[in-house]
Coordinates of N, CA, C and O in Angstrom, one line a residue:
X229 N 2.7 -6.6 9.6 CA 3.2 -6.8 10.5 C 2.2 -7.0 11.4 O 2.4 -7.4 13.0
X230 N 1.5 -5.6 11.5 CA 0.2 -5.2 12.0 C -0.9 -7.0 12.5 O -0.7 -6.9 13.4
X231 N -0.6 -7.9 11.6 CA -1.2 -8.9 11.6 C -0.6 -10.1 12.6 O -1.5 -10.7 13.2
X232 N 0.6 -9.9 12.9 CA 1.1 -10.7 13.5 C 1.1 -10.1 15.2 O 0.6 -11.4 16.0
X233 N 0.6 -9.3 15.5 CA 0.6 -8.5 17.0 C -1.1 -9.5 16.7 O -1.2 -9.6 18.2
X234 N -1.6 -8.4 15.7 CA -3.2 -9.2 16.4 C -3.3 -11.0 16.5 O -4.3 -11.4 17.6
X235 N -2.7 -11.4 15.6 CA -3.0 -12.8 15.6 C -2.0 -13.4 17.1 O -2.2 -14.4 17.9
X236 N -1.1 -12.8 17.5 CA -0.1 -13.1 19.2 C -1.6 -12.8 19.9 O -1.1 -13.9 21.3
X237 N -2.5 -12.1 20.0 CA -3.6 -12.0 21.3 C -4.3 -12.8 20.5 O -4.9 -13.5 21.8
X238 N -4.9 -13.2 19.4 CA -6.5 -14.0 18.7 C -6.2 -15.1 18.1 O -7.3 -16.2 18.9
X239 N -5.3 -14.9 17.1 CA -5.5 -16.0 16.4 C -5.3 -15.6 15.0 O -6.2 -14.4 14.7
X240 N -5.6 -16.6 13.7 CA -5.4 -16.3 12.3 C -7.4 -16.5 12.4 O -7.5 -15.5 11.1
X241 N -8.1 -16.3 12.7 CA -9.3 -16.4 12.3 C -9.7 -15.1 12.4 O -10.0 -14.4 11.3
X242 N -9.6 -14.3 13.3 CA -9.5 -13.1 13.6 C -8.5 -12.1 12.6 O -9.6 -10.9 13.1
X243 N -7.5 -12.0 12.8 CA -7.3 -11.2 11.5 C -7.6 -11.5 10.4 O -7.7 -10.3 10.3
X244 N -8.0 -12.7 10.0 CA -9.0 -12.9 8.8 C -9.5 -12.0 8.9 O -10.1 -10.8 7.8
X245 N -10.7 -12.1 9.9 CA -11.7 -11.4 9.7 C -11.7 -9.8 9.9 O -12.3 -8.7 9.6
X246 N -10.8 -9.4 10.6 CA -10.9 -7.9 11.0 C -10.4 -7.4 9.5 O -10.8 -5.9 9.6
X247 N -9.5 -8.1 9.3 CA -8.9 -7.4 7.8 C -10.6 -7.3 6.6 O -10.5 -6.1 6.2
X248 N -10.8 -8.4 6.4 CA -12.0 -8.3 5.7 C -13.4 -7.7 5.9 O -13.9 -6.8 5.1
X249 N -13.6 -7.7 7.0 CA -14.6 -6.7 7.5 C -13.7 -5.2 7.4 O -15.0 -4.1 7.3
X250 N -12.7 -4.8 7.7 CA -12.3 -3.5 7.7 C -12.5 -2.6 6.6 O -12.8 -2.4 6.1
X251 N -11.6 -3.8 5.5 CA -12.0 -3.0 4.4 C -13.0 -3.5 3.4 O -13.6 -2.4 2.9
X252 N -14.2 -4.8 3.9 CA -15.4 -4.3 3.0 C -16.1 -3.0 3.4 O -16.9 -2.3 2.9
X253 N -16.3 -3.6 5.2 CA -17.1 -2.0 5.9 C -16.7 -0.7 5.6 O -17.6 0.5 5.0
X254 N -15.5 -0.7 5.6 CA -14.6 0.6 5.3 C -14.9 1.2 3.3 O -15.2 2.3 4.0
X255 N -14.8 0.8 2.4 CA -14.7 0.5 1.3 C -16.5 1.0 1.5 O -16.7 2.2 0.6
X256 N -17.5 0.5 2.2 CA -18.3 0.7 1.6 C -19.5 1.9 2.2 O -20.5 2.6 1.8
X257 N -18.9 2.1 3.2 CA -18.9 3.3 3.9 C -18.4 4.6 3.4 O -19.5 5.6 2.9
X258 N -17.3 4.6 2.6 CA -16.3 5.2 2.2 C -17.5 6.0 0.5 O -17.4 7.3 0.3
X259 N -17.8 4.4 0.0 CA -18.3 4.7 -1.5 C -19.8 5.6 -1.1 O -20.7 6.1 -1.8
X260 N -20.9 5.6 0.1 CA -22.1 5.8 0.9 C -21.8 7.5 0.3 O -22.5 8.2 0.4
X261 N -20.1 8.0 1.5 CA -20.1 9.3 1.3 C -19.8 10.0 -0.5 O -19.8 11.1 -0.1
X262 N -19.1 9.1 -1.3 CA -18.2 9.9 -2.2 C -19.0 8.2 -3.2 O -18.0 7.6 -3.9
X263 N -19.8 8.5 -3.5 CA -20.2 7.7 -4.4 C -19.7 7.2 -6.1 O -19.4 6.5 -7.1
X264 N -19.0 8.6 -6.2 CA -18.0 8.6 -8.0 C -17.1 8.4 -7.6 O -15.9 7.8 -8.5
X265 N -16.1 7.5 -6.2 CA -15.2 7.5 -6.0 C -14.6 5.7 -6.5 O -15.5 5.1 -7.2
X266 N -13.8 5.3 -7.0 CA -13.1 4.0 -7.5 C -11.8 3.9 -6.4 O -11.0 4.5 -6.3
X267 N -12.1 2.9 -5.6 CA -11.1 2.5 -4.8 C -10.2 1.3 -5.6 O -10.7 0.6 -5.8
X268 N -9.3 1.3 -5.0 CA -8.3 0.4 -4.9 C -7.1 -0.5 -4.1 O -6.7 0.6 -3.3
X269 N -7.2 -1.5 -4.4 CA -5.8 -1.4 -3.1 C -7.4 -2.1 -1.6 O -8.2 -2.3 -1.8
X270 N -6.4 -2.8 -0.5 CA -7.0 -3.0 0.2 C -6.2 -2.2 1.7 O -6.3 -3.1 2.7
X271 N -6.3 -1.0 1.5 CA -5.5 -0.2 2.8 C -6.7 -0.1 3.8 O -6.0 -0.2 4.8
X272 N -7.9 -0.3 3.6 CA -8.8 0.3 4.4 C -8.6 -1.1 5.8 O -8.4 -1.4 6.6
X273 N -8.6 -2.1 5.3 CA -8.3 -3.6 5.5 C -7.1 -3.7 6.2 O -6.9 -3.8 7.8
X274 N -5.8 -2.9 5.9 CA -4.6 -3.3 6.6 C -4.2 -1.9 7.8 O -4.5 -1.9 8.8
X275 N -5.6 -1.2 7.6 CA -5.9 -0.2 8.5 C -6.8 -0.5 9.7 O -6.4 -0.5 10.7
X276 N -7.6 -1.7 9.8 CA -8.7 -2.0 10.1 C -7.2 -2.9 11.4 O -7.4 -3.3 12.3
X277 N -6.4 -3.4 10.4 CA -5.6 -4.2 10.9 C -4.6 -3.4 12.1 O -4.4 -3.6 13.7
X278 N -4.2 -2.3 11.7 CA -3.2 -1.4 11.9 C -3.9 -0.6 13.4 O -3.4 -0.7 14.8
X279 N -5.6 -0.5 13.7 CA -5.8 0.1 14.3 C -5.7 -0.8 16.0 O -5.3 -0.7 16.8
X280 N -6.6 -1.9 15.1 CA -6.9 -3.2 16.6 C -5.3 -3.5 17.0 O -5.0 -3.5 18.3
X281 N -4.0 -3.5 15.8 CA -2.9 -3.7 16.9 C -2.4 -2.7 17.7 O -2.0 -2.9 18.7
X282 N -2.6 -1.2 17.4 CA -2.0 -0.5 17.8 C -2.6 -0.2 19.0 O -2.3 0.2 20.4
X283 N -4.3 -0.6 19.5 CA -4.7 -0.7 20.2 C -4.9 -1.5 21.2 O -4.3 -2.0 22.8
X284 N -4.4 -2.7 21.0 CA -3.8 -4.3 21.8 C -2.2 -4.2 22.9 O -2.4 -4.7 23.6
X285 N -1.8 -4.1 21.7 CA -0.1 -3.3 21.7 C 0.4 -2.3 21.3 O 1.1 -2.5 20.1
X286 N 0.4 -1.0 22.3 CA 0.6 0.3 21.5 C 2.5 0.3 21.1 O 2.8 0.5 20.2
X287 N 3.4 -0.3 22.2 CA 4.4 -0.4 22.0 C 5.4 -1.4 20.9 O 6.0 -1.2 19.7
X288 N 4.1 -2.1 21.0 CA 4.7 -3.2 20.0 C 4.4 -3.3 18.4 O 5.1 -3.1 17.1
X289 N 3.1 -2.9 18.8 CA 2.4 -1.8 16.8 C 3.9 -1.0 16.4 O 3.8 -0.6 15.1
X290 N 3.7 0.3 17.1 CA 4.7 1.3 17.4 C 6.2 1.1 16.6 O 6.4 1.6 15.8
X291 N 6.4 0.1 17.3 CA 7.5 -0.4 17.0 C 7.7 -0.8 15.1 O 8.8 -1.1 14.6
X292 N 6.7 -1.8 15.2 CA 6.7 -2.8 13.9 C 6.5 -1.7 13.0 O 6.9 -1.6 11.5
X293 N 5.9 -0.5 13.0 CA 5.7 0.4 12.4 C 6.4 1.3 11.9 O 6.7 1.7 11.0
X294 N 7.7 1.8 13.1 CA 8.4 2.2 12.2 C 9.7 1.3 11.6 O 10.8 2.0 10.3
X295 N 9.6 0.0 12.1 CA 10.3 -0.8 10.8 C 9.6 -1.1 9.7 O 10.5 -0.9 8.6
X296 N 8.5 -1.2 9.9 CA 7.8 -0.9 7.8 C 8.2 0.2 7.7 O 8.5 0.2 6.2
X297 N 8.1 1.4 8.3 CA 8.6 2.7 7.3 C 9.7 2.8 7.0 O 9.8 3.0 5.8
X298 N 10.5 2.2 7.5 CA 12.1 2.4 7.4 C 12.6 1.5 6.3 O 12.7 1.8 5.1
X299 N 12.0 0.3 6.1 CA 11.9 -0.6 4.8 C 11.5 -0.1 3.8 O 11.8 -0.2 2.5
X300 N 10.0 0.6 3.7 CA 9.4 0.6 2.6 C 10.2 2.2 1.7 O 10.1 1.9 0.8
X301 N 10.1 2.8 2.8 CA 10.6 4.5 2.2 C 12.5 4.4 2.1 O 12.4 4.5 1.1
X302 N 13.5 3.2 2.8 CA 14.7 3.1 2.6 C 15.6 1.9 1.4 O 16.1 2.1 1.3
X303 N 14.1 1.3 1.5 CA 14.6 -0.3 0.9 C 13.1 0.0 -0.2 O 13.8 -0.1 -2.1
X304 N 12.2 -0.8 -0.1 CA 11.1 -0.8 -1.3 C 11.3 0.0 -2.6 O 11.0 -0.3 -3.3
X305 N 10.5 1.4 -1.4 CA 10.5 2.2 -2.7 C 11.3 2.6 -3.6 O 11.6 2.9 -4.5
X306 N 13.1 2.9 -3.2 CA 14.1 3.3 -4.0 C 14.4 2.2 -5.0 O 14.8 2.7 -5.9
X307 N 14.3 0.9 -4.6 CA 14.6 -0.1 -5.2 C 13.0 -0.6 -6.2 O 13.5 -0.9 -7.3
X308 N 12.1 0.1 -6.4 CA 11.0 0.2 -7.5 C 11.5 1.1 -8.2 O 11.4 0.8 -9.6
X309 N 11.7 2.4 -7.8 CA 12.3 3.4 -8.8 C 13.4 3.0 -9.2 O 13.8 2.9 -10.8
X310 N 14.2 2.3 -9.4 CA 15.5 2.2 -9.9 C 15.2 1.0 -10.7 O 15.8 1.0 -12.0
X311 N 14.3 0.4 -10.5 CA 14.0 -0.9 -11.1 C 12.8 -0.5 -12.6 O 13.9 -0.7 -13.6
X312 N 12.5 0.5 -12.3 CA 11.5 1.5 -13.1 C 12.4 2.2 -14.4 O 12.4 1.8 -16.0
X313 N 13.5 2.8 -13.5 CA 14.1 3.5 -14.3 C 15.5 2.7 -15.0 O 15.4 3.1 -16.1
X314 N 15.6 1.9 -15.0 CA 16.5 0.3 -15.2 C 16.0 -0.2 -16.6 O 16.3 -0.3 -17.7
X315 N 14.3 -0.3 -16.7 CA 13.4 -0.9 -17.6 C 13.3 0.1 -18.4 O 13.4 -0.5 -19.8
X316 N 12.7 1.5 -18.4 CA 12.9 2.3 -19.2 C 14.5 2.5 -20.2 O 14.0 2.9 -21.5
X317 N 15.0 2.6 -19.1 CA 16.7 2.9 -20.3 C 17.2 1.8 -21.0 O 17.4 1.4 -22.1
X318 N 16.8 0.4 -20.4 CA 16.5 -0.7 -21.2 C 15.7 -1.0 -22.6 O 16.3 -0.8 -23.8
X319 N 14.6 -0.7 -22.1 CA 13.6 -0.3 -23.4 C 14.0 0.2 -24.3 O 14.4 0.4 -25.7
X320 N 14.7 2.2 -24.1 CA 14.7 3.0 -24.9 C 15.9 2.2 -25.1 O 16.5 2.6 -27.3
X321 N 17.3 2.0 -25.0 CA 18.6 0.9 -26.1 C 17.8 -0.2 -26.7 O 18.3 0.0 -27.6
X322 N 16.7 -1.0 -26.6 CA 16.9 -1.8 -27.1 C 15.7 -1.1 -28.5 O 16.2 -1.5 -29.7
X323 N 15.1 0.2 -28.5 CA 14.7 0.9 -29.7 C 16.0 0.9 -30.5 O 15.5 1.3 -31.3
X324 N 16.8 1.9 -30.0 CA 17.5 2.6 -30.8 C 18.2 1.1 -31.9 O 18.7 1.1 -32.8
X325 N 18.4 0.1 -30.7 CA 19.2 -0.5 -31.5 C 18.5 -1.0 -33.1 O 19.0 -1.4 -33.9
X326 N 17.0 -1.7 -32.1 CA 16.4 -1.6 -33.5 C 16.3 -1.0 -34.4 O 15.9 -1.0 -36.1
X327 N 16.1 0.2 -34.3 CA 15.9 1.6 -35.4 C 17.0 1.0 -36.0 O 17.1 1.5 -37.0
X328 N 18.0 1.0 -35.5 CA 19.4 1.2 -36.3 C 19.5 0.0 -37.2 O 19.9 0.3 -38.8
X329 N 19.0 -1.3 -36.4 CA 19.2 -2.2 -37.5 C 18.2 -2.3 -38.7 O 18.2 -2.2 -39.7
X330 N 16.9 -1.4 -38.3 CA 16.1 -1.3 -39.3 C 16.6 -0.3 -40.3 O 16.4 -0.3 -41.7
X331 N 16.7 0.7 -40.0 CA 18.1 1.7 -41.1 C 18.9 1.0 -42.4 O 18.8 1.5 -43.7
X332 N 19.5 0.1 -41.6 CA 19.9 -0.7 -42.3 C 19.5 -2.0 -43.4 O 19.9 -2.2 -44.5
X333 N 18.6 -2.1 -42.8 CA 18.0 -2.8 -43.8 C 17.0 -2.7 -44.5 O 17.0 -3.0 -45.6
X334 N 16.6 -1.1 -44.7 CA 16.0 -0.2 -45.6 C 17.5 0.1 -46.1 O 16.8 0.0 -48.3
X335 N 18.5 0.8 -45.8 CA 19.9 0.5 -47.6 C 19.8 -0.6 -47.8 O 19.7 -0.6 -48.8
X336 N 19.4 -1.8 -47.2 CA 19.8 -3.2 -48.2 C 18.8 -3.7 -48.8 O 18.5 -4.7 -49.2
X337 N 18.0 -3.0 -48.3 CA 16.0 -3.5 -49.3 C 15.7 -5.0 -48.7 O 14.7 -5.5 -49.4
X338 N 16.2 -5.4 -47.3 CA 15.2 -5.7 -47.0 C 14.1 -5.9 -45.9 O 14.4 -5.8 -45.0
X339 N 13.1 -6.3 -47.1 CA 11.6 -5.9 -46.6 C 11.2 -7.0 -45.6 O 10.1 -6.4 -44.2
X340 N 11.5 -8.2 -45.4 CA 11.2 -9.2 -44.3 C 11.6 -8.3 -42.9 O 11.2 -8.6 -41.9
X341 N 13.4 -8.2 -43.3 CA 13.6 -7.5 -41.7 C 12.9 -6.4 -41.4 O 12.8 -6.5 -40.0
X342 N 12.7 -5.4 -42.5 CA 12.0 -4.3 -42.2 C 10.4 -4.9 -41.1 O 10.2 -4.0 -40.3
X343 N 10.0 -5.7 -41.8 CA 9.2 -5.5 -40.8 C 9.0 -6.4 -39.5 O 8.2 -5.6 -38.6
X344 N 10.2 -7.4 -39.4 CA 9.9 -7.7 -38.3 C 10.7 -7.1 -37.2 O 9.9 -6.7 -36.0
X345 N 11.5 -6.2 -37.4 CA 12.1 -5.3 -36.8 C 10.6 -3.6 -36.6 O 11.5 -3.2 -35.5
X346 N 10.0 -3.4 -37.7 CA 9.5 -2.6 -37.6 C 8.1 -2.8 -35.9 O 8.1 -2.6 -35.1
X347 N 8.0 -4.3 -36.1 CA 6.9 -4.9 -35.6 C 7.7 -5.0 -33.7 O 6.7 -4.5 -32.8
X348 N 8.9 -4.9 -33.8 CA 10.0 -5.0 -32.3 C 9.9 -3.8 -31.9 O 9.8 -3.3 -30.6
X349 N 10.2 -2.8 -33.0 CA 10.0 -1.2 -32.1 C 8.7 -0.7 -31.5 O 8.8 -0.3 -30.6
X350 N 7.5 -1.1 -32.5 CA 6.3 -1.2 -31.9 C 6.1 -1.9 -30.6 O 5.5 -1.3 -29.3
X351 N 6.6 -2.9 -30.2 CA 6.4 -3.3 -29.5 C 6.9 -3.0 -27.8 O 6.0 -2.6 -26.4
X352 N 8.4 -2.6 -28.2 CA 9.2 -1.5 -27.4 C 8.1 -0.7 -26.7 O 7.9 -0.8 -25.8
X353 N 8.4 0.3 -28.0 CA 7.1 1.5 -27.5 C 6.2 1.3 -27.0 O 5.5 2.0 -25.7
X354 N 5.5 0.5 -27.2 CA 4.1 -0.2 -26.1 C 4.6 -0.6 -25.3 O 3.9 0.1 -23.9
X355 N 5.7 -1.2 -24.7 CA 6.0 -1.8 -23.0 C 6.2 0.0 -22.6 O 6.2 -0.1 -21.1
X356 N 7.4 0.8 -23.1 CA 7.8 2.3 -22.7 C 6.4 3.0 -22.2 O 6.4 3.2 -21.4
X357 N 5.3 3.2 -23.0 CA 3.6 3.5 -23.3 C 3.8 3.1 -21.6 O 2.9 3.5 -21.1
X358 N 3.5 1.6 -21.2 CA 2.3 0.6 -20.6 C 3.4 1.9 -19.2 O 2.6 1.8 -18.4
X359 N 4.6 1.4 -19.0 CA 5.2 1.7 -17.8 C 5.1 3.8 -17.6 O 4.8 4.0 -16.2
X360 N 4.8 4.3 -18.6 CA 4.6 5.9 -18.6 C 3.5 5.7 -17.5 O 3.2 6.6 -16.8
X361 N 2.0 4.9 -18.2 CA 1.3 5.4 -18.0 C 1.0 4.7 -16.5 O 0.4 5.2 -15.8
X362 N 1.6 3.5 -16.3 CA 1.6 3.4 -14.9 C 1.4 4.7 -14.2 O 1.5 4.1 -12.6
X363 N 3.3 4.8 -13.9 CA 3.8 5.6 -13.5 C 2.6 7.4 -12.6 O 2.8 7.4 -12.0
X364 N 1.6 7.3 -14.4 CA 1.3 8.9 -14.3 C 0.3 8.1 -13.7 O -0.5 8.8 -12.3
X365 N -0.4 6.9 -13.6 CA -1.5 6.6 -12.6 C -1.0 6.7 -11.2 O -1.9 6.9 -10.0
X366 N 0.0 5.7 -10.8 CA 0.5 6.1 -9.9 C 0.5 7.7 -8.6 O 0.4 7.7 -7.4
X367 N 1.2 8.7 -10.0 CA 1.3 9.7 -9.3 C -0.1 10.5 -9.2 O 0.0 11.4 -8.8
X368 N -0.9 10.4 -9.8 CA -2.5 11.5 -10.1 C -3.6 10.6 -9.3 O -4.3 10.8 -9.3
X369 N -3.1 9.5 -8.6 CA -4.0 8.4 -7.7 C -4.1 8.9 -6.7 O -3.0 8.5 -5.5
X370 N -5.0 9.6 -5.9 CA -5.0 9.9 -4.3 C -5.0 9.5 -3.6 O -6.1 8.5 -3.7
X371 N -4.7 9.5 -2.3 CA -4.9 8.6 -1.1 C -6.0 8.5 -0.6 O -5.7 10.2 0.0
X372 N -6.8 8.0 -0.2 CA -8.2 8.9 0.7 C -7.5 8.6 2.3 O -7.9 7.0 3.0
X373 N -7.7 10.1 3.2 CA -7.3 9.6 4.0 C -8.6 9.2 4.7 O -9.0 8.2 5.9
X374 N -9.7 9.6 4.7 CA -11.3 9.0 5.0 C -11.6 7.5 4.7 O -11.8 7.0 5.8
X375 N -11.4 7.2 3.7 CA -11.6 5.4 3.7 C -10.6 4.4 4.7 O -10.9 3.4 5.0
X376 N -9.6 5.2 5.1 CA -8.5 5.1 6.2 C -9.2 4.6 7.4 O -8.8 3.6 8.1
X377 N -9.5 6.3 7.7 CA -10.2 6.0 8.5 C -11.2 5.0 9.2 O -11.1 4.9 10.0
X378 N -12.2 5.1 8.1 CA -13.3 3.7 7.8 C -12.5 2.5 8.1 O -13.1 1.6 9.0
X379 N -11.6 2.3 7.6 CA -11.2 0.8 7.8 C -10.8 0.9 9.4 O -11.1 -0.1 10.2
X380 N -9.9 1.6 9.8 CA -9.4 1.5 11.7 C -10.7 1.6 12.2 O -10.8 0.9 13.1
X381 N -11.5 2.8 12.2 CA -12.7 2.2 12.9 C -13.6 1.0 12.6 O -13.9 0.8 13.9
X382 N -13.4 0.4 12.0 CA -14.4 -1.1 12.3 C -13.3 -1.9 12.5 O -13.5 -3.4 12.8
X383 N -11.8 -1.9 12.5 CA -11.0 -3.0 13.2 C -11.6 -2.7 14.5 O -11.7 -3.8 15.5
X384 N -11.4 -1.3 15.1 CA -11.4 -1.3 16.7 C -12.8 -1.5 17.0 O -13.5 -2.5 18.1
X385 N -13.9 -1.4 15.5 CA -15.2 -1.6 16.6 C -15.8 -3.5 16.1 O -16.5 -4.2 17.2
X386 N -14.6 -4.0 15.7 CA -14.9 -5.7 15.4 C -14.1 -6.1 16.8 O -14.9 -7.1 17.5
X387 N -13.2 -5.3 17.6 CA -12.8 -5.9 19.0 C -13.8 -5.5 19.8 O -14.2 -6.4 20.8
X388 N -15.1 -4.2 19.7 CA -15.5 -3.6 20.8 C -16.8 -4.8 20.7 O -16.9 -5.2 21.7
X389 N -17.3 -4.9 19.4 CA -18.5 -6.3 19.5 C -18.3 -7.5 19.9 O -18.9 -8.0 20.6
X390 N -17.0 -8.4 19.3 CA -16.5 -9.3 19.0 C -15.6 -9.9 20.4 O -16.1 -11.1 20.5
X391 N -15.0 -8.7 20.2 CA -13.7 -9.0 21.8 C -14.0 -8.3 22.5 O -13.1 -7.5 22.9
X392 N -15.4 -8.0 23.5 CA -15.2 -7.2 24.2 C -14.3 -6.7 25.6 O -13.7 -5.9 25.8
X393 N -14.2 -8.5 26.1 CA -13.0 -8.3 27.1 C -12.0 -7.9 26.9 O -11.0 -7.1 27.6
X394 N -11.6 -8.2 25.6 CA -10.1 -7.6 25.6 C -9.8 -6.5 25.0 O -9.3 -5.8 25.2
X395 N -10.9 -6.0 24.5 CA -10.9 -4.9 24.1 C -11.2 -3.7 25.6 O -10.0 -2.9 25.7
X396 N -11.8 -4.1 26.5 CA -12.2 -3.5 27.9 C -10.5 -3.5 28.5 O -9.8 -2.2 29.2
X397 N -9.8 -5.0 28.2 CA -8.4 -4.7 28.8 C -7.2 -4.1 28.1 O -6.4 -3.7 28.9
X398 N -7.4 -3.7 27.2 CA -6.5 -3.2 26.3 C -7.1 -1.9 26.8 O -5.5 -1.0 26.5
X399 N -7.9 -1.1 26.4 CA -7.9 0.3 27.0 C -7.5 0.7 27.9 O -6.9 1.0 27.9
X400 N -7.7 0.0 28.9 CA -7.3 0.4 30.4 C -5.6 0.3 30.1 O -4.7 0.9 31.0
X401 N -4.6 -0.5 29.4 CA -3.8 -1.1 29.2 C -2.9 0.4 28.4 O -2.1 1.2 28.9
X402 N -3.8 0.6 27.5 CA -3.4 1.7 26.7 C -3.6 3.1 27.3 O -3.2 4.0 27.5
X403 N -4.4 3.2 28.4 CA -5.1 4.4 29.4 C -3.5 4.4 30.3 O -2.9 5.0 30.2
X404 N -3.2 3.7 30.6 CA -1.7 3.5 31.2 C -1.1 4.0 30.7 O 0.1 5.2 30.8
X405 N -0.1 3.7 29.2 CA 0.7 3.7 29.0 C 0.5 5.1 28.2 O 1.7 6.1 28.3
X406 N -0.6 5.5 28.0 CA -0.7 7.3 27.5 C -0.4 8.4 28.6 O 0.3 9.2 28.7
X407 N -1.0 7.7 30.2 CA -0.9 8.5 30.9 C 0.5 8.4 31.4 O 0.8 9.2 31.6
X408 N 1.4 7.4 31.1 CA 2.9 6.7 31.5 C 3.3 8.0 30.9 O 4.6 9.3 31.1
X409 N 3.1 8.3 29.5 CA 3.3 9.5 28.2 C 3.6 11.0 28.8 O 4.2 11.9 28.5
X410 N 2.1 11.2 29.1 CA 1.9 12.5 29.5 C 2.8 12.8 30.8 O 3.0 14.0 30.9
X411 N 2.8 12.1 31.7 CA 3.3 11.9 32.9 C 5.3 12.2 32.4 O 5.3 12.9 33.2
X412 N 5.7 11.8 31.6 CA 6.7 11.9 31.1 C 7.4 12.9 30.6 O 8.0 13.8 31.1
X413 N 6.5 13.8 29.9 CA 6.6 15.1 29.2 C 5.6 16.4 29.7 O 5.9 17.3 29.6
X414 N 5.4 15.9 30.9 CA 5.0 17.1 32.4 C 3.1 17.8 31.9 O 3.2 18.4 32.3
X415 N 2.8 16.4 31.5 CA 1.1 17.0 30.7 C 0.5 16.5 31.4 O -1.3 16.6 31.9
X416 N 0.9 15.1 32.5 CA -0.3 14.5 33.2 C -1.5 15.3 33.8 O -2.6 15.2 33.8
X417 N -0.6 16.4 34.7 CA -1.2 17.2 35.6 C -2.4 17.7 35.3 O -3.6 18.1 35.5
X418 N -1.8 18.4 33.8 CA -2.6 19.5 33.0 C -3.7 18.7 32.7 O -5.5 19.2 32.3
X419 N -3.8 17.3 31.9 CA -5.1 16.5 31.9 C -5.9 16.6 32.6 O -6.9 16.2 32.4
X420 N -6.3 16.6 33.7 CA -6.7 15.4 35.1 C -7.9 16.5 35.2 O -8.6 17.6 35.0

């Protein structure tokens, strides 16, 4: 969504450059301070786009942020959770069915069927373990706010270095918006 705001101002090439510069430079600087860290994902690039979009058009970027948060937290996250729970229940159900069939095959003395069912049970157990390990990894993997901050910094640095005129124009607009907000809440006179 942030890419849309940036693309409307500059175009697709700048979106790609901001994303990749923020992602790569943010990760390099973060790793300089945290040499043993393992980085996963492209959130530093997204934060570069986010900071750029917020700087260029605060109102539009905030509205998109709110919309994204609603979609992520009220639709996507619960949907993923329901999907994982359903998949676990299906695997448990399959394991129970195969286990029952395996007991029957043992009673009947069908060795070939026993081997097939034992293989299916081990496959179901492996899939179940993968789900558990994935969920455990997601729960234990911390999000680094400093890596995100570096990505945001490099998004703004791109604007300042390569689109300086637009940077100055957006800074003036942003200043006006922020002063309007401060005036609305009665803090403007205290800031001067």
